[in-house]
CSV table of C-alpha atoms and ligand atoms in Angstrom, one decimal:
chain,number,residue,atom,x,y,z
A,7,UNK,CA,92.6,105.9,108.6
A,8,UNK,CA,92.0,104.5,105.2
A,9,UNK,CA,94.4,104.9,102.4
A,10,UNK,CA,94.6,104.2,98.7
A,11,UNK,CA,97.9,102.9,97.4
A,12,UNK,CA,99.1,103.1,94.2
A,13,UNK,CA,101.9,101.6,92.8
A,14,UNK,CA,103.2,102.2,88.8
A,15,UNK,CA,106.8,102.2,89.1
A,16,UNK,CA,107.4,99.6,86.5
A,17,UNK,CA,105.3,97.2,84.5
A,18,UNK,CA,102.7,96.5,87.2
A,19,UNK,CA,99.7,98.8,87.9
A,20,UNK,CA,99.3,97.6,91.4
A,21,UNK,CA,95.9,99.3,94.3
A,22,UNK,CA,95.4,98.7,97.5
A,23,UNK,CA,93.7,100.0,100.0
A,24,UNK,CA,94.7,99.3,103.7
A,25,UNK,CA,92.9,100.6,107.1
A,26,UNK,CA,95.4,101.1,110.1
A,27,UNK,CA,91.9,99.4,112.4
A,28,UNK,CA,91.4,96.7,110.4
A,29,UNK,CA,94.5,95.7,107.9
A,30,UNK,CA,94.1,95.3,104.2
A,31,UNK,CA,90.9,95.9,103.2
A,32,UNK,CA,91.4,95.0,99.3
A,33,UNK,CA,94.0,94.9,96.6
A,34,UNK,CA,93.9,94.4,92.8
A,35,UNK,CA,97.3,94.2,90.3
A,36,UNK,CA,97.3,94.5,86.6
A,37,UNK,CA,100.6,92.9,85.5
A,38,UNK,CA,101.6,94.6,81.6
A,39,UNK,CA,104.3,91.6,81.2
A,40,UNK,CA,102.1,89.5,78.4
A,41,UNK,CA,102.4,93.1,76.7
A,42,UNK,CA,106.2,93.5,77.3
A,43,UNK,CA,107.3,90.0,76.7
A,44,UNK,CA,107.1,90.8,73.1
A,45,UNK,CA,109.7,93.4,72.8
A,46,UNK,CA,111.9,91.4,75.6
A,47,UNK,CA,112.0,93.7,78.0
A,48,UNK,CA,109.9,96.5,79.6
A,49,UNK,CA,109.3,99.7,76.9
A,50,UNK,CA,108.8,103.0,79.4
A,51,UNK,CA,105.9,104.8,76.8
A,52,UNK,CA,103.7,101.1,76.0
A,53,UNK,CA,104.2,100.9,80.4
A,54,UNK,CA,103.0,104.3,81.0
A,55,UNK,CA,100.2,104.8,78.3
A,56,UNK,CA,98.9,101.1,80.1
A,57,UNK,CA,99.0,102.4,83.4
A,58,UNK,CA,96.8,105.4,82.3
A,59,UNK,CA,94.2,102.9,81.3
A,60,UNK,CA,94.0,100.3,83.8
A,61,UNK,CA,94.8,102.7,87.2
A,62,UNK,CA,91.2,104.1,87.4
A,63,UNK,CA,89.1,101.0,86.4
A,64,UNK,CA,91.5,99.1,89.1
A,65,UNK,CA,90.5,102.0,91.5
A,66,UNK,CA,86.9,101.1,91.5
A,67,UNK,CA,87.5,97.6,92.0
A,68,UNK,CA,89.2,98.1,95.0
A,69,UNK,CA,87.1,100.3,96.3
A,70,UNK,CA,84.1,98.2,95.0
A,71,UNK,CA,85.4,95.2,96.8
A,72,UNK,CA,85.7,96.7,100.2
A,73,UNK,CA,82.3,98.0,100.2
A,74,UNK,CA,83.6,101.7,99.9
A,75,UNK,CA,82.9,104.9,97.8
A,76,UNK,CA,85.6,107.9,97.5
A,77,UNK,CA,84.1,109.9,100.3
A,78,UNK,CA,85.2,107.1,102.7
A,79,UNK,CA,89.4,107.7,101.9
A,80,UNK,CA,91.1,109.6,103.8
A,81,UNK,CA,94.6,109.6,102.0
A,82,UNK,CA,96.5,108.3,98.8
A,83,UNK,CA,99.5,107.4,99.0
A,84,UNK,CA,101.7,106.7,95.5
A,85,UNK,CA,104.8,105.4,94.6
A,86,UNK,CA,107.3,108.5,93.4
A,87,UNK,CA,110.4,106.6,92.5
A,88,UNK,CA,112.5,105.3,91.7
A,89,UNK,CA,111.5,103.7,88.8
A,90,UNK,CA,110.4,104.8,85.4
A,91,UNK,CA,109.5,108.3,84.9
A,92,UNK,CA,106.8,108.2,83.1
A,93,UNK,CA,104.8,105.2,84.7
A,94,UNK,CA,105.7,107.2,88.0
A,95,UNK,CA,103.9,110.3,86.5
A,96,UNK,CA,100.6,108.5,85.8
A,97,UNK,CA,100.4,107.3,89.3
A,98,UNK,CA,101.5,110.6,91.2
A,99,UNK,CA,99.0,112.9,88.6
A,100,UNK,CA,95.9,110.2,89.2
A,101,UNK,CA,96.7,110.2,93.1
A,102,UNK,CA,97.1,114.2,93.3
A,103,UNK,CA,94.5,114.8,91.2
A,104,UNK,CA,92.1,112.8,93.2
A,105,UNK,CA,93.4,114.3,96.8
A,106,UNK,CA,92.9,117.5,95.6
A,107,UNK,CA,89.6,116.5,94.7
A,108,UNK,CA,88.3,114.8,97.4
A,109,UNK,CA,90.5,117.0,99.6
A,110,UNK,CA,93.2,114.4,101.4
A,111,UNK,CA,96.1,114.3,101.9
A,112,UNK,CA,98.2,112.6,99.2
A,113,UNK,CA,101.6,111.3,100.0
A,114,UNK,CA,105.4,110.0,97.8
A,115,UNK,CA,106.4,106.6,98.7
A,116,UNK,CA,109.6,105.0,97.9
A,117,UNK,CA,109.2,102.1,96.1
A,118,UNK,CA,112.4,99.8,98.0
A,119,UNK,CA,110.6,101.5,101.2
A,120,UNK,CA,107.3,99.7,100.0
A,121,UNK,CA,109.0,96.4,99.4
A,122,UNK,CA,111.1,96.5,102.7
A,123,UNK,CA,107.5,96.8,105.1
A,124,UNK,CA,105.9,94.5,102.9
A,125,UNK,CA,106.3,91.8,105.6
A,126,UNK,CA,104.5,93.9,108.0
A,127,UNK,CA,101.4,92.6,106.0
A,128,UNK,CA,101.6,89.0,107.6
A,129,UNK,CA,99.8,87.7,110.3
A,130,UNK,CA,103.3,87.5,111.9
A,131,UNK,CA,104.7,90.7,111.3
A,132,UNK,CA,108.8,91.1,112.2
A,133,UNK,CA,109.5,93.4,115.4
A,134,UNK,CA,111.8,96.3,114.9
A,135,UNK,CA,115.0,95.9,114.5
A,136,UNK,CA,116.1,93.7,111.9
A,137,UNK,CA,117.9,93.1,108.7
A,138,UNK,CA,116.8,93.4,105.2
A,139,UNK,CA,117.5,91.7,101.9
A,140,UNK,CA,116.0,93.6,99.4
A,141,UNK,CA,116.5,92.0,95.8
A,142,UNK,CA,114.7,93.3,93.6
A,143,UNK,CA,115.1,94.0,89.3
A,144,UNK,CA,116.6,97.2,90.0
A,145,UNK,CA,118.4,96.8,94.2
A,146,UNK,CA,120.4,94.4,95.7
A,147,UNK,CA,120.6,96.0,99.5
A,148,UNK,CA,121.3,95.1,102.7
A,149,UNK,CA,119.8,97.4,105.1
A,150,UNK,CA,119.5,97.8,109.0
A,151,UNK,CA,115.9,98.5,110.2
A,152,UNK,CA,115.5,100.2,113.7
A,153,UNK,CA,111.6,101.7,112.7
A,154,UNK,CA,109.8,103.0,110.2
A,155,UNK,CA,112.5,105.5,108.5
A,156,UNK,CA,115.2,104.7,110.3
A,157,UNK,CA,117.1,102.7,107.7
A,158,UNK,CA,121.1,102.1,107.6
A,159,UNK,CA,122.5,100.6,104.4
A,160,UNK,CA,124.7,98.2,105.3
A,161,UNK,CA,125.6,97.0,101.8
A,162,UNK,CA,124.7,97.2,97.9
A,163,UNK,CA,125.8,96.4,94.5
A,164,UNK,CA,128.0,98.2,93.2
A,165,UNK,CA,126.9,97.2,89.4
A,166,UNK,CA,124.1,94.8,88.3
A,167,UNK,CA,120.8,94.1,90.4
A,168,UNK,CA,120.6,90.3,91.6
A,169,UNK,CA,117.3,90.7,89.5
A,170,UNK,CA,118.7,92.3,86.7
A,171,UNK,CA,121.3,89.6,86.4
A,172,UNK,CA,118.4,86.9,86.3
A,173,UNK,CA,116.9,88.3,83.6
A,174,UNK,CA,119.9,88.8,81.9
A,175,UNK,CA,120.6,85.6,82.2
A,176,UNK,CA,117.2,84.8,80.9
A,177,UNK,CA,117.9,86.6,77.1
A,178,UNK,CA,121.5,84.7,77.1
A,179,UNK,CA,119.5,81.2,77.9
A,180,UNK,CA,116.7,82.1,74.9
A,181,UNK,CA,114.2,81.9,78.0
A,182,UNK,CA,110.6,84.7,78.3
A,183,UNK,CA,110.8,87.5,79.9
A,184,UNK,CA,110.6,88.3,82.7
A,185,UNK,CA,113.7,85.8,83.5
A,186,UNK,CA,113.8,85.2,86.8
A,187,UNK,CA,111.2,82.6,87.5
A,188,UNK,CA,112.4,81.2,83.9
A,189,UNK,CA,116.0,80.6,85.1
A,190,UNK,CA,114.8,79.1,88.2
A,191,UNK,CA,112.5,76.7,86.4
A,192,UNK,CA,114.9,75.5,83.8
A,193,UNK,CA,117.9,75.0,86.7
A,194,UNK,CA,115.7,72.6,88.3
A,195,UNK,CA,116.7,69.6,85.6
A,196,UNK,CA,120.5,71.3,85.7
A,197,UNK,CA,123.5,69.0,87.3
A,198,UNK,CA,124.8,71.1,90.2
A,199,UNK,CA,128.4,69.5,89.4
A,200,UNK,CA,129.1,70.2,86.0
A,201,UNK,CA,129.4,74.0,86.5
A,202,UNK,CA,131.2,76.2,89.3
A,203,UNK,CA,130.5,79.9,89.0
A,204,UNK,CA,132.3,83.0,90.7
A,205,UNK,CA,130.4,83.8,93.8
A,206,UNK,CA,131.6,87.6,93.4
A,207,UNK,CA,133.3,89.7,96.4
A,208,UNK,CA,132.7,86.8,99.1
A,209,UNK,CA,136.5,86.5,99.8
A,210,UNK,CA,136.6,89.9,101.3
A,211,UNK,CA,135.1,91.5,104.1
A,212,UNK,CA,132.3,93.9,103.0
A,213,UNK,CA,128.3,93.5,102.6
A,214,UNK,CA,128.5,94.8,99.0
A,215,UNK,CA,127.5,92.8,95.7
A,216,UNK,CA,128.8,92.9,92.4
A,217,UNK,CA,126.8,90.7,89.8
A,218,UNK,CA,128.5,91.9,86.6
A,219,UNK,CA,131.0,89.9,86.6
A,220,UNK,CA,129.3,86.6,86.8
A,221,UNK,CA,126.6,88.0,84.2
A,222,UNK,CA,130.0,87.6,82.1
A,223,UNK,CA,131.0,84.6,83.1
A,224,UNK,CA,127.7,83.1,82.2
A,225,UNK,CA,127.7,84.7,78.8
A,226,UNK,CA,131.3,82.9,78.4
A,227,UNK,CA,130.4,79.6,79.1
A,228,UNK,CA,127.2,79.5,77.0
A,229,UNK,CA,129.3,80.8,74.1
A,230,UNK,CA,131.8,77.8,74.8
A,231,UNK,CA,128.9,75.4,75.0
A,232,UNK,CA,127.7,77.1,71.5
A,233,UNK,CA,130.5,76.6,70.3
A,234,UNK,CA,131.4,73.2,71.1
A,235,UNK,CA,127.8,72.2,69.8
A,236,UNK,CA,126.5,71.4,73.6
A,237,UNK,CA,124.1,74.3,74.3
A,238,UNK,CA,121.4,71.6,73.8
A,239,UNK,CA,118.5,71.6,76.8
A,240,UNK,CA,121.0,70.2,79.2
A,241,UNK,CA,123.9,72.8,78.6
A,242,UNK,CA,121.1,75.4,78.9
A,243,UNK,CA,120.0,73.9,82.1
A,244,UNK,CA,123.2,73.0,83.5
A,245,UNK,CA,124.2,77.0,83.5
A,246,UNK,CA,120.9,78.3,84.8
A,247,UNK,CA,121.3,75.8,87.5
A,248,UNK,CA,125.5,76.9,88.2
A,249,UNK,CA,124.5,80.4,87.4
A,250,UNK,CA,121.5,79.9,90.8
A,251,UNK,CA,123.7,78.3,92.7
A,252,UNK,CA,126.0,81.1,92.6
A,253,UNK,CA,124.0,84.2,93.1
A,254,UNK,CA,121.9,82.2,96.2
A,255,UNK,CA,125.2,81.4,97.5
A,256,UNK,CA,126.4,84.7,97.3
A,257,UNK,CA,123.2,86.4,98.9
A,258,UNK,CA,123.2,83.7,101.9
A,259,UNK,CA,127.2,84.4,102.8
A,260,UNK,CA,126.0,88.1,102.8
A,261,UNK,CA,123.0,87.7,104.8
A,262,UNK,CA,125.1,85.4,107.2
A,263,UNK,CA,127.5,88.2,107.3
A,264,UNK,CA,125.1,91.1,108.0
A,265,UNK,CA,123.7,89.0,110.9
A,266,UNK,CA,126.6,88.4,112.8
A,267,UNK,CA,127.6,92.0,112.2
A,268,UNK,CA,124.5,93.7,113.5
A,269,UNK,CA,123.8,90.9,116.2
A,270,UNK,CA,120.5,91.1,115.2
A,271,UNK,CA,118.1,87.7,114.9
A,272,UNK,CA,115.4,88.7,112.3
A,273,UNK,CA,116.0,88.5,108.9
A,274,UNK,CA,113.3,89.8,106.2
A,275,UNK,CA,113.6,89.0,102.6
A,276,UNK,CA,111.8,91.0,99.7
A,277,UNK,CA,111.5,92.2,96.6
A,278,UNK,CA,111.0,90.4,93.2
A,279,UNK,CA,113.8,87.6,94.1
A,280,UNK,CA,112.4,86.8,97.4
A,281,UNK,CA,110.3,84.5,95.6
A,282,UNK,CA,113.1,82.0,94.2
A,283,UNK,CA,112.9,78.9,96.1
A,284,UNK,CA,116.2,77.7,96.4
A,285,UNK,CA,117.1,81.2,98.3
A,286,UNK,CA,114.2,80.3,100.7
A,287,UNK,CA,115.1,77.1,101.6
A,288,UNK,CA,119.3,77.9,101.8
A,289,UNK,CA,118.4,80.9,103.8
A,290,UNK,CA,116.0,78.7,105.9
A,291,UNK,CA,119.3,76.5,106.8
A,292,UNK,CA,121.5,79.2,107.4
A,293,UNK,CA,119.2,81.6,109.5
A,294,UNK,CA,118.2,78.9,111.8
A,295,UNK,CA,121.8,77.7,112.7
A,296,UNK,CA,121.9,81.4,114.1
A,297,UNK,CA,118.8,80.9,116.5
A,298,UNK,CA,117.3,83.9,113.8
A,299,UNK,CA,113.9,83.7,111.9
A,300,UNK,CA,113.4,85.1,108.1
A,301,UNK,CA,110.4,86.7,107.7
A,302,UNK,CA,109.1,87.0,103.5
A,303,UNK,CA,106.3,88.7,101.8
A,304,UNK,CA,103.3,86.5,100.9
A,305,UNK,CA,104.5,85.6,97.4
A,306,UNK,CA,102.4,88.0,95.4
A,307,UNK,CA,103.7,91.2,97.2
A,308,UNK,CA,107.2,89.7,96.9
A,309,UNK,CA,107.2,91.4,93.6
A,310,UNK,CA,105.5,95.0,92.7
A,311,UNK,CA,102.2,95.6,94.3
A,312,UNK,CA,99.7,98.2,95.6
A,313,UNK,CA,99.6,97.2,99.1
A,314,UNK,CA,103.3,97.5,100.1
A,315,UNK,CA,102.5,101.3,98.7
A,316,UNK,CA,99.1,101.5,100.9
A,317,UNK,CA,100.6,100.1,104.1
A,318,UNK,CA,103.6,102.1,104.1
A,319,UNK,CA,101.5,105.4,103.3
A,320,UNK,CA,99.1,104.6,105.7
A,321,UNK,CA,102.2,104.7,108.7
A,322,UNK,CA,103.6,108.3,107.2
A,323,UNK,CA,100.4,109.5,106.5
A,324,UNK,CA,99.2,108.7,110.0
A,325,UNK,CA,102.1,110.3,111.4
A,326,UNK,CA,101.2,113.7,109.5
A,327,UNK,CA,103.3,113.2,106.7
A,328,UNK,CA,102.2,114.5,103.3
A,329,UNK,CA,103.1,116.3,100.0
A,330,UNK,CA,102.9,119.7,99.6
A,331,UNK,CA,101.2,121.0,96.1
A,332,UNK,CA,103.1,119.5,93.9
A,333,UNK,CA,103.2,115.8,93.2
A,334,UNK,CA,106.9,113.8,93.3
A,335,UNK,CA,108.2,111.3,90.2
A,336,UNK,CA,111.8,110.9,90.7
A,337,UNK,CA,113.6,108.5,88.6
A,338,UNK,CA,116.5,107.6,91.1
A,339,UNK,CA,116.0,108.1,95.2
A,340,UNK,CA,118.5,106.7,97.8
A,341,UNK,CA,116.3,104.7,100.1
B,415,KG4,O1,110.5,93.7,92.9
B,415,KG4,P1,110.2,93.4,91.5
B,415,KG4,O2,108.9,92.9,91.0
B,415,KG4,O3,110.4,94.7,90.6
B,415,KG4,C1,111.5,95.6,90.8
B,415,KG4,O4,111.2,96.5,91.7
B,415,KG4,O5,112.5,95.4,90.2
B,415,KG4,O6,111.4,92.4,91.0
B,415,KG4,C2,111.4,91.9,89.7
B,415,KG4,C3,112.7,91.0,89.6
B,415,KG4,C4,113.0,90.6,88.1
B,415,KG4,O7,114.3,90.8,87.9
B,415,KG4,C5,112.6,89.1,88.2
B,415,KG4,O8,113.4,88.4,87.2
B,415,KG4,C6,113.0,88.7,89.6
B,415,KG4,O9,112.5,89.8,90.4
B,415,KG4,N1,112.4,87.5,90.0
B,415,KG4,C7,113.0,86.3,90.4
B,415,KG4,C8,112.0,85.3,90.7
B,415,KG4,N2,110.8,85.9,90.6
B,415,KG4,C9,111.0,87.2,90.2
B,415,KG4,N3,114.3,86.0,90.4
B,415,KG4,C10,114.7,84.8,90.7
B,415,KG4,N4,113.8,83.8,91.1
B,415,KG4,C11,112.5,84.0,91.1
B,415,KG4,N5,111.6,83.0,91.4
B,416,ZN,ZN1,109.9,96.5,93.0
């Protein structure tokens, strides 16, 4: 079976197609953050009015580079939520629009769903069942995975996304958005010592997050460093590095924590935050002392892309899942 993916969810117009013979056949991403970067932050009407005008030109080119035309699909699959309504619209209208054309089946994909299978794109996929770290801009969940569908949440934030507080972090720290890979970059000349953040809610039992709280703390000692006259490079660098340290350290007593709950030994990591680098290598430490592996997303489908979309609708669709008439774009979905 081959299927289109599409993912718009956000501020990446992401296609894919994948083949349940023969893998992923092709995938192409437009990222709109050049466009965003201006205003700080992503702005729901500029995302969606982009999306309209890269989705179908990206379309072709996937279907270009894998040596197909239309007539050779045999579904779409789309992400329908969460994420920003609008953006969510243009991908579910172009996907239904072109089912009902080339008449296939066309099937709503969660977005965190997307992210937590992206792994199964590897050359050395993670057997069923294992835990998930998905940490992403919008979710910071830990979540048991026995098959496709058969997720348990084991664990959330209850406020701020791990991602969310990065980029937070970002605006307080004067750094481009998006503020993730910023903050990481600038922590790397930071001193470790001279800082000691809150690692929130890791003195009590419980796989839940809270990041609020340290998004405050941060705020609090740049204002102190402001107003002492010290929020030269070094200060700035000196908190992204104590401001790291903390939400890694959090994420790797969780992950510890959900491990020796669930007894399991695989551990995947994904979404946009996967990709930080001192997470890898702590987690690395920690999973290994366990006898357990992590398994990550290669890093450009650690953050939003068409083929997490693709493979995952290529599994439902193959199992006779599809939409009925009417396309989905929900703004907020439980996984
Ligand atoms: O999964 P994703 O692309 O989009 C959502 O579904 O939210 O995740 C984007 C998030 C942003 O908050 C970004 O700042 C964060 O992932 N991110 C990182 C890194 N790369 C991306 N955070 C920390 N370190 C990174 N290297
Ligand atoms: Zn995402």
């Amino acid at each position: 079976m081959r299927v289109l993916g599409i993912e718009t969810s956000c501020d990446e117009t992401g296609v894919a197609l994948y083949d349940t013979d023969h893998g992923l056949l092709a995938d192409a991403l437009y990222s709109q953050v050049a466009m965003h970067a201006d205003y700080g932050g992503v702005v729901p009407e500029l995302a969606s009015r982009d999306h309209t005008r890269k989705l179908l030109p990206l379309i072709q080119q996937v279907l270009d580079e894998a040596g197909l035309a239309r007539s050779d699909l045999d579904g779409i699959a789309y992400t329908a939520g969460p994420g920003l309504v609008g953006a969510l619209m243009v991908g579910a209208s172009t996907a239904h629009g072109l089912a009902r054309a080339l008449d296939i089946p066309a099937l709503g994909i969660h977005h965190m769903e997307g992210h937590l299978l992206a792994p199964m794109l590897e050359d050395e996929p993670p057997g069923f069942p294992f835990v998930a770290l998905l940490v992403s801009g919008g979710h910071t969940q830990l979540v048991e995975v026995d098959g496709l569908g058969r997720y348990r949440l084991l664990g959330e934030s209850v406020d701020d996304a791990a991602g969310e507080a990065f980029d937070k972090t970002a605006k307080m720290l004067e750094l481009a958005y998006p503020g993730g890979p910023e903050v990481a970059r600038l922590a790397e000349q930071g001193n470790p010592r001279r800082f000691r953040f809150p690692r929130p809610m890791t003195d009590r039992p419980g796989l839940d997050f809270s990041f609020s709280g340290l998004k405050t703390h941060t705020l609090t000692t740049a204002n102190n460093l402001r107003d002492v006259g010290e929020l030269d490079d070094q200060g700035r660098a000196d908190i992204a590095r104590a401001f790291e340290d903390a939400v890694v350290d959090t994420l790797v007593i969780k992950c510890r924590r959900a491990l020796d709950q669930t007894g399991l030994k695989r551990l995947v990591v994904a979404g946009g935050v996967s990709a930080n680098k001192r997470l890898r290598e702590r987690l690395a430490i920690e999973v290994g002392k366990r006898g357990a592996r992590a398994f990550y997303p290669r890093g450009r489908f650690c953050t939003d892309n068409g083929a997490m979309i693709a493979y995952v609708g290529a599994q439902r669709l193959l199992a006779g899942e599809r939409d009925d008439s009417a396309m989905k774009a929900v703004p907020r979905w439980p996984l």
